mmCIF file of C-alpha atoms in Angstrom:
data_model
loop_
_atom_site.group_PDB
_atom_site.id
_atom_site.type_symbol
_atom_site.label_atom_id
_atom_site.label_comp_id
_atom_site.label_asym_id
_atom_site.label_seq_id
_atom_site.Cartn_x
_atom_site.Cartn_y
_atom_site.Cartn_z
ATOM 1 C CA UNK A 11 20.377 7.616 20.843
ATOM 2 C CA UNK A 12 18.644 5.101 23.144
ATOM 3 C CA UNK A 13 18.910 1.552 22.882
ATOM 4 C CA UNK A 14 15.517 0.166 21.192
ATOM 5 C CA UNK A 15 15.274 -3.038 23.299
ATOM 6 C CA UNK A 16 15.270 -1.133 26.757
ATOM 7 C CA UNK A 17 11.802 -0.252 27.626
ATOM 8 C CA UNK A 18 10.621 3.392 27.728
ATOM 9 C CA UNK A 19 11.317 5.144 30.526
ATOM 10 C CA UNK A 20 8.388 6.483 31.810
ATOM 11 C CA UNK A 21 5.262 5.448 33.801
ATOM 12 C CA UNK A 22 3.028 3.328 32.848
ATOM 13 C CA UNK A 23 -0.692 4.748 31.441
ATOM 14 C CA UNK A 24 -3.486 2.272 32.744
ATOM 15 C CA UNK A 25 -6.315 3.713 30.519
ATOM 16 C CA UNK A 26 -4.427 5.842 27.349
ATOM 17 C CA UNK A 27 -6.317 8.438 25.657
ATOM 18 C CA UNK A 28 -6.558 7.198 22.572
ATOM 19 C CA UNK A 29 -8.063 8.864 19.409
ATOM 20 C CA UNK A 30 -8.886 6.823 15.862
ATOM 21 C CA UNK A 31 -9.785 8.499 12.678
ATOM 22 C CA UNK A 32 -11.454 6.444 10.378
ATOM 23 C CA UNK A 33 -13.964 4.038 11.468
ATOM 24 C CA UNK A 34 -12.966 0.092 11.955
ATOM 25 C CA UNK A 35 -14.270 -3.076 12.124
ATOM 26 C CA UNK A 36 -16.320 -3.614 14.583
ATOM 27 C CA UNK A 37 -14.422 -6.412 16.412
ATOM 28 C CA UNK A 38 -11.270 -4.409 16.448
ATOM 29 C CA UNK A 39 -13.583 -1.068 17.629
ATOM 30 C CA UNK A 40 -15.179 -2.892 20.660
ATOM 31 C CA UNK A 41 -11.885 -4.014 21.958
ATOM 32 C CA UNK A 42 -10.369 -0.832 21.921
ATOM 33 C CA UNK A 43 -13.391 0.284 24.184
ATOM 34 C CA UNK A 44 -12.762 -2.131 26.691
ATOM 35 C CA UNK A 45 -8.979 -1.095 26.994
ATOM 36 C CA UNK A 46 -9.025 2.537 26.425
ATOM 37 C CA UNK A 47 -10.372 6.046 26.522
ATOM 38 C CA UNK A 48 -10.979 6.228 22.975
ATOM 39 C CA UNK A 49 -12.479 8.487 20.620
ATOM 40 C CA UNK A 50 -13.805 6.734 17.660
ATOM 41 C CA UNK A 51 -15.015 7.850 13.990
ATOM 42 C CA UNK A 52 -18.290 6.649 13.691
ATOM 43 C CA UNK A 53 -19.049 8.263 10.811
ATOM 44 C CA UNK A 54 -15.960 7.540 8.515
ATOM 45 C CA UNK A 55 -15.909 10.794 7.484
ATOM 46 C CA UNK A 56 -12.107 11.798 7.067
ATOM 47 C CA UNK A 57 -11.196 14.776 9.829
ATOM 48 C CA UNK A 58 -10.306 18.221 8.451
ATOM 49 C CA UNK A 59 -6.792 19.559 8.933
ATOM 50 C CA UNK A 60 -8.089 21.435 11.505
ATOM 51 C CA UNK A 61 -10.067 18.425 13.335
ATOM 52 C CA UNK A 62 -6.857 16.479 12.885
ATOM 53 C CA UNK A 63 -4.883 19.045 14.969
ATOM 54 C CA UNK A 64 -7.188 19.436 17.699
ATOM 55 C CA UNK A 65 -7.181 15.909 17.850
ATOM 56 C CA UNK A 66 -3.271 15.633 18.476
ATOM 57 C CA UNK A 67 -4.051 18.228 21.611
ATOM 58 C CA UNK A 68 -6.316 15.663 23.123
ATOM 59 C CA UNK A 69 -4.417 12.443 22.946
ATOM 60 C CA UNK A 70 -1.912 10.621 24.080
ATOM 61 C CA UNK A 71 -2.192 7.929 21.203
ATOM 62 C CA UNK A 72 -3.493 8.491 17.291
ATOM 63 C CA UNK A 73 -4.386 6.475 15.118
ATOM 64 C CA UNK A 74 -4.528 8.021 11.564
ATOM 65 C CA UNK A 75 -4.693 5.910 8.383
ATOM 66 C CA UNK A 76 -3.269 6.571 4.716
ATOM 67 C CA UNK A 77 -5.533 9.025 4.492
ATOM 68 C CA UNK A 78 -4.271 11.862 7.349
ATOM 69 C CA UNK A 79 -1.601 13.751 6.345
ATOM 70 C CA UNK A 80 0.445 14.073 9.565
ATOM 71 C CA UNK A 81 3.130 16.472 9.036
ATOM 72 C CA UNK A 82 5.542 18.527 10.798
ATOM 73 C CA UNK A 83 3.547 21.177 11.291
ATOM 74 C CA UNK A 84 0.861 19.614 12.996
ATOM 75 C CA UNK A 85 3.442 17.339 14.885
ATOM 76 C CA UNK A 86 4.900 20.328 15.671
ATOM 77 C CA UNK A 87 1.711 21.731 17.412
ATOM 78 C CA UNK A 88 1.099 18.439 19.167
ATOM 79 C CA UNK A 89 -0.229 18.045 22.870
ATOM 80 C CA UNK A 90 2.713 17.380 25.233
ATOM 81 C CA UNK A 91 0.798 13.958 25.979
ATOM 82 C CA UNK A 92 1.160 12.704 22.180
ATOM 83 C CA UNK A 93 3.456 9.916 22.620
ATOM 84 C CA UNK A 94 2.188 7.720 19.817
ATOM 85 C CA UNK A 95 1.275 7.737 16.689
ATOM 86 C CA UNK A 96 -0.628 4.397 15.572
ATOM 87 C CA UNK A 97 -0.541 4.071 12.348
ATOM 88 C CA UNK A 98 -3.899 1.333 10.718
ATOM 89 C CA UNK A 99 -1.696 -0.092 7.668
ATOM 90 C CA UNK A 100 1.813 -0.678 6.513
ATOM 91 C CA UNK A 101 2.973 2.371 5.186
ATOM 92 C CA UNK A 102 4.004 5.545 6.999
ATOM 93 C CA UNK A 103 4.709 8.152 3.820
ATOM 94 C CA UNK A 104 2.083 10.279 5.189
ATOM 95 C CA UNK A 105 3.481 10.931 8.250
ATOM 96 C CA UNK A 106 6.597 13.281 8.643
ATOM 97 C CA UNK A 107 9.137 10.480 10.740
ATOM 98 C CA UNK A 108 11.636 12.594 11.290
ATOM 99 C CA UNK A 109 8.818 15.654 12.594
ATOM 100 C CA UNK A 110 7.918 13.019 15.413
ATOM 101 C CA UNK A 111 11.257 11.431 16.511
ATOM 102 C CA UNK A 112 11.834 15.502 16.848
ATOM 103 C CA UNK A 113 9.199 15.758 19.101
ATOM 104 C CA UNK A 114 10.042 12.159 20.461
ATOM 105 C CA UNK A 115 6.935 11.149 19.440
ATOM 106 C CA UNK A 116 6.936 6.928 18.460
ATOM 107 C CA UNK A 117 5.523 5.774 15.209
ATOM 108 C CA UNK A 118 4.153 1.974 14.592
ATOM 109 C CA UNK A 119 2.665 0.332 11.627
ATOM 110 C CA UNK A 120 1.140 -2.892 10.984
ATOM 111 C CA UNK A 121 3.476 -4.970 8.707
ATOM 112 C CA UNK A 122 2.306 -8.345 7.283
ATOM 113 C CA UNK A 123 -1.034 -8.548 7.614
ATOM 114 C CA UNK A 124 -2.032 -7.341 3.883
ATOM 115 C CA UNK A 125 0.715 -8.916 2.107
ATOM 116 C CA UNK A 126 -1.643 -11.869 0.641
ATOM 117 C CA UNK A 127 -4.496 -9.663 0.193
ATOM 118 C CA UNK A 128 -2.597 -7.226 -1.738
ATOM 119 C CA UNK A 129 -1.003 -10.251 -3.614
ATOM 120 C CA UNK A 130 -4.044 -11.742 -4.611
ATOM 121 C CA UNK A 131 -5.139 -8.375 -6.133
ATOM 122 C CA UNK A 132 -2.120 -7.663 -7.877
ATOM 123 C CA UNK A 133 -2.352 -11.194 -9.293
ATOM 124 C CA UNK A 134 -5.917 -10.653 -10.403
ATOM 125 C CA UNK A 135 -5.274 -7.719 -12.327
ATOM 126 C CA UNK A 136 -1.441 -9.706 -13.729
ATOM 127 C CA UNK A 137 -4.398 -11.930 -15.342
ATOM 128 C CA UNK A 138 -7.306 -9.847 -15.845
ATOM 129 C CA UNK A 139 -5.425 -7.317 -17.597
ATOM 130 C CA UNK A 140 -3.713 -9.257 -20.526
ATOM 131 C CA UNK A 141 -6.948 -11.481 -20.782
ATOM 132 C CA UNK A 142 -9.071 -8.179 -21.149
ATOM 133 C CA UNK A 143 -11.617 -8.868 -18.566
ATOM 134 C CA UNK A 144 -12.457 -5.804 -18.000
ATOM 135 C CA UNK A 145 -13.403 -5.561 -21.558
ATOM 136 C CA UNK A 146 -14.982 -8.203 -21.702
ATOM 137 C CA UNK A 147 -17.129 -7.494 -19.053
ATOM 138 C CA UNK A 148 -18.178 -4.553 -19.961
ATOM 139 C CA UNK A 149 -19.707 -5.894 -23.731
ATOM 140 C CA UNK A 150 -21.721 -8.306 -21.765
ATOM 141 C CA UNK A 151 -23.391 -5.791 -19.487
ATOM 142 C CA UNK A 152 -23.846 -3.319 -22.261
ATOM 143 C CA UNK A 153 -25.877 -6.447 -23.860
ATOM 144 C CA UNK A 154 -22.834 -6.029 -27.057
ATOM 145 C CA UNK A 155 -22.125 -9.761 -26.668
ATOM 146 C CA UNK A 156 -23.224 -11.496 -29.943
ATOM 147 C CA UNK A 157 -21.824 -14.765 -29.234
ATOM 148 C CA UNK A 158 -18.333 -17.264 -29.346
ATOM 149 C CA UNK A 159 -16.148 -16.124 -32.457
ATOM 150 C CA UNK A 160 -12.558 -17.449 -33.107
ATOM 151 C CA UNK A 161 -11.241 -13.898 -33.194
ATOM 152 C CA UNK A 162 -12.955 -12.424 -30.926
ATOM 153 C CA UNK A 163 -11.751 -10.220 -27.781
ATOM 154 C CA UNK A 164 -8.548 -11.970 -28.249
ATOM 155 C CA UNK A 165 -5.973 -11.009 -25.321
ATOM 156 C CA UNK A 166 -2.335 -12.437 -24.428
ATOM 157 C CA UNK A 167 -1.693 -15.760 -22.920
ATOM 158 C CA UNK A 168 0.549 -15.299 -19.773
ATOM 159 C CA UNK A 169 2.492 -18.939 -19.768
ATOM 160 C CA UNK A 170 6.189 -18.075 -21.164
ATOM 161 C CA UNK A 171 5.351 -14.120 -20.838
ATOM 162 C CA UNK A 172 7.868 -11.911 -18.572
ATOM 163 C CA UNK A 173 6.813 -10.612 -15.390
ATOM 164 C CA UNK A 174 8.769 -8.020 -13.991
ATOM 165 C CA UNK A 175 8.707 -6.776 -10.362
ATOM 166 C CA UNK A 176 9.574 -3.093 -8.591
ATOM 167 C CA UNK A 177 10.343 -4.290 -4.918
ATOM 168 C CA UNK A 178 10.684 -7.942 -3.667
ATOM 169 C CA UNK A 179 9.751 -7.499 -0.132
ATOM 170 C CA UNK A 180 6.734 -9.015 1.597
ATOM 171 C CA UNK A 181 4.136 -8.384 -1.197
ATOM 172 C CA UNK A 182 6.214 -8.700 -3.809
ATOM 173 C CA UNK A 183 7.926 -11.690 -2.566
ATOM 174 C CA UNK A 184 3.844 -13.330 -2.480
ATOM 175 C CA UNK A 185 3.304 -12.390 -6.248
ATOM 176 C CA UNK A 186 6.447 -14.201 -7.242
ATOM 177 C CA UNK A 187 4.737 -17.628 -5.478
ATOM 178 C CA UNK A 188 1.544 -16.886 -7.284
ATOM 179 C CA UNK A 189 2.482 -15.580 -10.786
ATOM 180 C CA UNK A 190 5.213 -19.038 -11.020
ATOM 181 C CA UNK A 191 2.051 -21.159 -10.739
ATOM 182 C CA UNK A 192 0.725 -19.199 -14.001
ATOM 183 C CA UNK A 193 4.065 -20.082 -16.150
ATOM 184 C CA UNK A 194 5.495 -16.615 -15.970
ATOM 185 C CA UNK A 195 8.932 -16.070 -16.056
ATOM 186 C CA UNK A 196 9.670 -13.814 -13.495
ATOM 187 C CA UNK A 197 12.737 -10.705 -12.594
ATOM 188 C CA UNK A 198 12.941 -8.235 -10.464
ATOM 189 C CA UNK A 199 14.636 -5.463 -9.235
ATOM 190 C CA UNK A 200 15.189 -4.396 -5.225
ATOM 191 C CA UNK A 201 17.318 -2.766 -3.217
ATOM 192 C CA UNK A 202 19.658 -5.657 -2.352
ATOM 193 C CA UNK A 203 19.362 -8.838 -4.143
ATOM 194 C CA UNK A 204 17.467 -11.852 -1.734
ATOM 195 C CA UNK A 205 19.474 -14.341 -0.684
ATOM 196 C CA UNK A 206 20.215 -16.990 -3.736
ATOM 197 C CA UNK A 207 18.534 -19.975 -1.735
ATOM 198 C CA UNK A 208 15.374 -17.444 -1.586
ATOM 199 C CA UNK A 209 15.576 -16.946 -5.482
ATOM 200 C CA UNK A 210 15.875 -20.310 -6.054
ATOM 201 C CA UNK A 211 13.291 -21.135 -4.396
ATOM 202 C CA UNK A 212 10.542 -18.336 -5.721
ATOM 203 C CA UNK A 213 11.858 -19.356 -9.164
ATOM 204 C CA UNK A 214 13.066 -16.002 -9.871
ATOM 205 C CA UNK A 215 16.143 -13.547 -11.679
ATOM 206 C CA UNK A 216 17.604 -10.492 -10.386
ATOM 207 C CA UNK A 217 18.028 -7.744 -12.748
ATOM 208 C CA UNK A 218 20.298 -4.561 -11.747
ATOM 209 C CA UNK A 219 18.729 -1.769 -13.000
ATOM 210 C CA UNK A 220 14.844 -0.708 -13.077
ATOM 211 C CA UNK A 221 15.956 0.251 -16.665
ATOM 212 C CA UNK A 222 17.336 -3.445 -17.411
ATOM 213 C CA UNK A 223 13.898 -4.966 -15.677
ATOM 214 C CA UNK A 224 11.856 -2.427 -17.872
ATOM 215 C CA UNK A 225 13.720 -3.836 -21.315
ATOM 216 C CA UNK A 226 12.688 -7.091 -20.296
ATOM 217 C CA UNK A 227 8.832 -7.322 -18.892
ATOM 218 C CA UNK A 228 5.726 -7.888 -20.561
ATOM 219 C CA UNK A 229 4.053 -7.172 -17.364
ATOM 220 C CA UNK A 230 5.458 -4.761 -14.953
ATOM 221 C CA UNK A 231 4.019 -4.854 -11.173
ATOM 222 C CA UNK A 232 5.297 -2.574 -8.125
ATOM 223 C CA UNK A 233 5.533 -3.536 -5.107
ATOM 224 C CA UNK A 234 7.799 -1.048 -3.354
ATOM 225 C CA UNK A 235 7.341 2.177 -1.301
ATOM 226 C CA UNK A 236 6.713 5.790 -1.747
ATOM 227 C CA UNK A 237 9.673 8.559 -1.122
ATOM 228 C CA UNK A 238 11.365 11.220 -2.721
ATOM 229 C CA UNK A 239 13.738 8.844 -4.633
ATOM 230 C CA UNK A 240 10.935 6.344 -6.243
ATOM 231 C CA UNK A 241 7.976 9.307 -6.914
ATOM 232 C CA UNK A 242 7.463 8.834 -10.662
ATOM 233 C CA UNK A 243 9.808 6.181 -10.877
ATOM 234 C CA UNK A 244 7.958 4.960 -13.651
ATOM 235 C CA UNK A 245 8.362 8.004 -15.828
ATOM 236 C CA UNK A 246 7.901 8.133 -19.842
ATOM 237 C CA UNK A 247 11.331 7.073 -20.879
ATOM 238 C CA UNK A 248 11.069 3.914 -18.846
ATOM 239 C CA UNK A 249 7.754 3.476 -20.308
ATOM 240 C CA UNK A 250 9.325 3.380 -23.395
ATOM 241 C CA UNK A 251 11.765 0.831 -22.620
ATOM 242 C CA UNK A 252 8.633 -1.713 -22.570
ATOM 243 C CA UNK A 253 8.077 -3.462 -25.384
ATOM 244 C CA UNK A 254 4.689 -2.564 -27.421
ATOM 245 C CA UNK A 255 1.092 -4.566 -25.913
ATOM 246 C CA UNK A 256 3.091 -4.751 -22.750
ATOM 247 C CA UNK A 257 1.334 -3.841 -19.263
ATOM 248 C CA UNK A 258 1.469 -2.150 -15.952
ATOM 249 C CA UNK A 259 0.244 -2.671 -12.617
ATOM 250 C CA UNK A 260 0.165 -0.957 -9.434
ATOM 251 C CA UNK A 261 -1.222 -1.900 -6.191
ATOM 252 C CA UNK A 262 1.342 0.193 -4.238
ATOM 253 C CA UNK A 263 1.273 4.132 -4.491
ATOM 254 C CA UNK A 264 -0.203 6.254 -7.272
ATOM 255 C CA UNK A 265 2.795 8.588 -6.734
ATOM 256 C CA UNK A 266 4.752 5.472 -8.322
ATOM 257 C CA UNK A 267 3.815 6.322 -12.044
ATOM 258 C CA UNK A 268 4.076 9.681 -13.752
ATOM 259 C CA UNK A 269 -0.001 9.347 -14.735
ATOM 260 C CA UNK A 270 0.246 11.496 -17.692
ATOM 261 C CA UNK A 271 3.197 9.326 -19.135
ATOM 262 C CA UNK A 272 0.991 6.530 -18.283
ATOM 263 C CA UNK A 273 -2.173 7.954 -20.471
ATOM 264 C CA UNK A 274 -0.288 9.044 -23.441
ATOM 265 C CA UNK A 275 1.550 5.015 -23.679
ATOM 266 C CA UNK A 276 -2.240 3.748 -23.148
ATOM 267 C CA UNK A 277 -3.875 6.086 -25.339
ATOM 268 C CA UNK A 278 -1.024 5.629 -28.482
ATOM 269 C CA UNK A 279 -0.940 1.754 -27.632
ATOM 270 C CA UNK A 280 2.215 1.226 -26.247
ATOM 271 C CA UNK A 281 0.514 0.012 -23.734
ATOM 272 C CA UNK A 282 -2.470 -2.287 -24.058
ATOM 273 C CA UNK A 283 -3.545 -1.920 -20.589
ATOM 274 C CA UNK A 284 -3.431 -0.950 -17.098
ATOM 275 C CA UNK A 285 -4.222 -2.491 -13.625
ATOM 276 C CA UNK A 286 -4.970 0.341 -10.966
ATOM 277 C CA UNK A 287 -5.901 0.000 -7.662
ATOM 278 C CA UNK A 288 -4.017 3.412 -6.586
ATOM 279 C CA UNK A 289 -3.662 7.049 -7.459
ATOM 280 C CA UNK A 290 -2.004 10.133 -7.615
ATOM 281 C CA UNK A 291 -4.844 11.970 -6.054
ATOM 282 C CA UNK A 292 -7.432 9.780 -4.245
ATOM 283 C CA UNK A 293 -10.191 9.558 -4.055
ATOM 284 C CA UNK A 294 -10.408 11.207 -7.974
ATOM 285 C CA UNK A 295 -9.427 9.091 -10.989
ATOM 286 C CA UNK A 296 -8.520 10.675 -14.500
ATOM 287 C CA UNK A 297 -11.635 10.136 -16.664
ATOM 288 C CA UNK A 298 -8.962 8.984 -19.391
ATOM 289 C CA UNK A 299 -8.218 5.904 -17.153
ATOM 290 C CA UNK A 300 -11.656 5.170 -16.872
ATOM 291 C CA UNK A 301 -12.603 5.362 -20.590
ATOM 292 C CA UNK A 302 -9.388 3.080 -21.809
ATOM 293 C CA UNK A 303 -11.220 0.007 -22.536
ATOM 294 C CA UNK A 304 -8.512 -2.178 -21.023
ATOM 295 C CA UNK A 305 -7.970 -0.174 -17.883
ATOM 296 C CA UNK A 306 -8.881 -1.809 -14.962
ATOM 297 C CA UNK A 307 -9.612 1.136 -12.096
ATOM 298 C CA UNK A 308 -10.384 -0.697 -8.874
ATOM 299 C CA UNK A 309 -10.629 1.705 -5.521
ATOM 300 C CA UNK A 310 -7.736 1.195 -3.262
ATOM 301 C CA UNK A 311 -9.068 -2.277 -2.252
ATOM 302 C CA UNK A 312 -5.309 -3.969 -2.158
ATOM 303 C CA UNK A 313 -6.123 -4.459 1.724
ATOM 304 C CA UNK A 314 -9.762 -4.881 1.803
ATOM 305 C CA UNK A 315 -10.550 -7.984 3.233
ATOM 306 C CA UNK A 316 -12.675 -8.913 6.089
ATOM 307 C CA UNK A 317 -9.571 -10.705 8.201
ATOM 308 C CA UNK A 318 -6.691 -8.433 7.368
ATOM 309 C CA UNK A 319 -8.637 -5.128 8.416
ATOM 310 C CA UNK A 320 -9.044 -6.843 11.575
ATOM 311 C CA UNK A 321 -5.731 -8.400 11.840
ATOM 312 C CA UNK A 322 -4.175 -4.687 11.445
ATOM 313 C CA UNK A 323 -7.005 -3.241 14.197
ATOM 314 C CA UNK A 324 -5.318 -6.224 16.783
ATOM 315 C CA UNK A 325 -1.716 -5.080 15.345
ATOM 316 C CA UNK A 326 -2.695 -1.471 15.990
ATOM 317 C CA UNK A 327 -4.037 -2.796 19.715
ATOM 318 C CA UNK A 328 -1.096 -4.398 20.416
ATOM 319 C CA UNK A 329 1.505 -1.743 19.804
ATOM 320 C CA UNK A 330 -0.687 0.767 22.113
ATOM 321 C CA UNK A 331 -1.060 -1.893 24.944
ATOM 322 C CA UNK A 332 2.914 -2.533 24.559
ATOM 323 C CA UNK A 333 3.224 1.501 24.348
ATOM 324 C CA UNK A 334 1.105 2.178 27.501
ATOM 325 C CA UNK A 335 2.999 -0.273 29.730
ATOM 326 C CA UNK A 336 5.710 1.351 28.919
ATOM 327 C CA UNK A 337 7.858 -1.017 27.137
ATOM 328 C CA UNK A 338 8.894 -0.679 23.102
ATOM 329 C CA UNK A 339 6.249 -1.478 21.113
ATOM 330 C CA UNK A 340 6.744 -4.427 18.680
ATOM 331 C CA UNK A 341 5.977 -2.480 15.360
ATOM 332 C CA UNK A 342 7.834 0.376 15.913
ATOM 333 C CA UNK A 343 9.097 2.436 12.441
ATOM 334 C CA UNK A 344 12.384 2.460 13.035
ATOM 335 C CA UNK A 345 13.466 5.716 11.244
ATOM 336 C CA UNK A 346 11.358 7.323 14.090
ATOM 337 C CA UNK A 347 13.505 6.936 16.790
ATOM 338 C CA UNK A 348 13.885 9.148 19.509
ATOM 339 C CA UNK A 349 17.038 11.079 18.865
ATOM 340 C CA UNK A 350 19.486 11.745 21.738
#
């Protein structure tokens, strides 16, 4: 297996052929005009299976989104110029890794730039969802509202409440800052434990077992990624482990939950709500979701800001400028590498 840090060996391309799927931000588009041959998506419109295999004939860079399904069959029919494959966001579960280091094709991401966006949305629903916002607003546009009552619309304070946390890397490192301000105690569960200093310092517990963390949360939030080990991680045994009113959030992969385990706790009251920003299959929601009063169904806007759509277009830039002068780029997915 090569050595990563060695640049590629091969020559240089001045002006890569480069082919994007979905349509960016303008900023990020107009650079990649001035530094490559690119093809761009005007209209947004997702490519067919089809479109997206013709495209990987025609390029020597892609760059697919969440959205493209890149697997080993259409890695497999690839151009012989495919070198790269771009990917606009953090996570890579749509592409097959091991297909493309096969084919000794590179994969990159863009790490970091959504992890306070995400945060921030995650947070909002951590409060929104125990306060009953949702709810809420919904009486007031239906013009329902009759006015202040002591006992009305009442929802669950968070200060002293348990927040418990699926995956304490970037993102779920930034809800940790933001959810201490709020009073919650906070535990999570991760791969490896962080460091103690880091612990102390986010104010928060380690617990084993997803089962343990589960036993103890009034609010659940996950923050980790998709594979064959963590699909339906949150299944309805563990649901059961939460204590009744509790709540659930997910700003990571609809894959996450088992969605019909999640209905049946919201619809007997197990659960008293839901905060969903992802799905099992996008872009269609279960119409029981959207009826529960105290289900808040936002569409896959974790990432949706302004600056960090850019910020990934530069990242995206960057690793196909790096790519093209033939050195490693810096975002490189490891579990791609070329094997010997």
């Amino acid at each position: 297996m090569p050595d990563i840090r060695t640049p590629l060996a091969r020559t240089p391309l001045e002006r890569p052929r480069v082919i994007v799927t979905r349509h960016l931000v303008p900023e990020v588009e107009a650079r990649m005009r001035e530094l490559f041959d690119v093809v761009l998506n005007e209209s947004d419109t997702p490519l067919t299976r089809d479109q997206l295999a013709a495209a990987m004939q025609d390029c020597d860079v892609l760059v697919p989104t969440v959205t493209d399904r890149i697997d080993a069959d259409l890695i497999a029919g690839a151009g012989a110029r495919l070198g790269l494959i771009a990917n606009f966001g953090a996570g890579t579960e749509h592409i097959d890794l091991a297909a493309a280091a096969a084919r000794k094709i590179l994969v990159t991401n863009t790490p970091g730039v959504f992890t306070d966006d995400t945060a921030d949305l995650a947070m909002a629903m951590i409060i929104g969802v125990p306060r009953r916002i949702r709810e809420g607003t919904q009486l007031v546009r239906r013009g329902e509202w009759t006015g202040w009552t002591p006992s009305g619309l009442l929802g669950r304070k968070l200060a002293g409440k348990v927040l418990g946390i699926i995956g304490m890397g970037r993102i779920g490192q930034a809800v940790a800052h933001r959810a201490r301000a709020f009073g919650l105690e906070i535990v999570y569960t991760n791969r490896k434990a962080l460091p103690e200093s880091v612990e102390r310092m986010l104010g928060v517990r380690h617990v084993g077992t997803v089962d343990a963390l589960m036993g103890e949360a009034d609010i659940l939030t996950l923050h980790c990624p998709l594979t064959e080990e963590t699909r339906h991680l949150i299944d309805a045994r563990r649901i059961a482990l939460m204590a009744p009113g509790s709540s659930i959030i997910n700003t990571a992969r609809g894959e996450l939950i088992d969605q019909e385990a999640l209905i049946a706790a919201l619809q007997s009251g197990h659960l008293a709500g839901a905060g969903l920003d992802v799905y099992p299959d996008e872009p269609n929601v279960d119409p029981r979701l959207i009826a529960h009063p105290n289900v808040m169904t936002l569409p896959h806007i974790g990432s949706a800001t302004a600056e960090g759509r850019e910020d990934s277009g530069h990242k995206v830039i960057a690793n196909i400028r790096m790519w093209a002068d033939g050195h490693r780029p810096p975002d490189q997915v490891l579990t791609a590498l070329v094997r010997g």
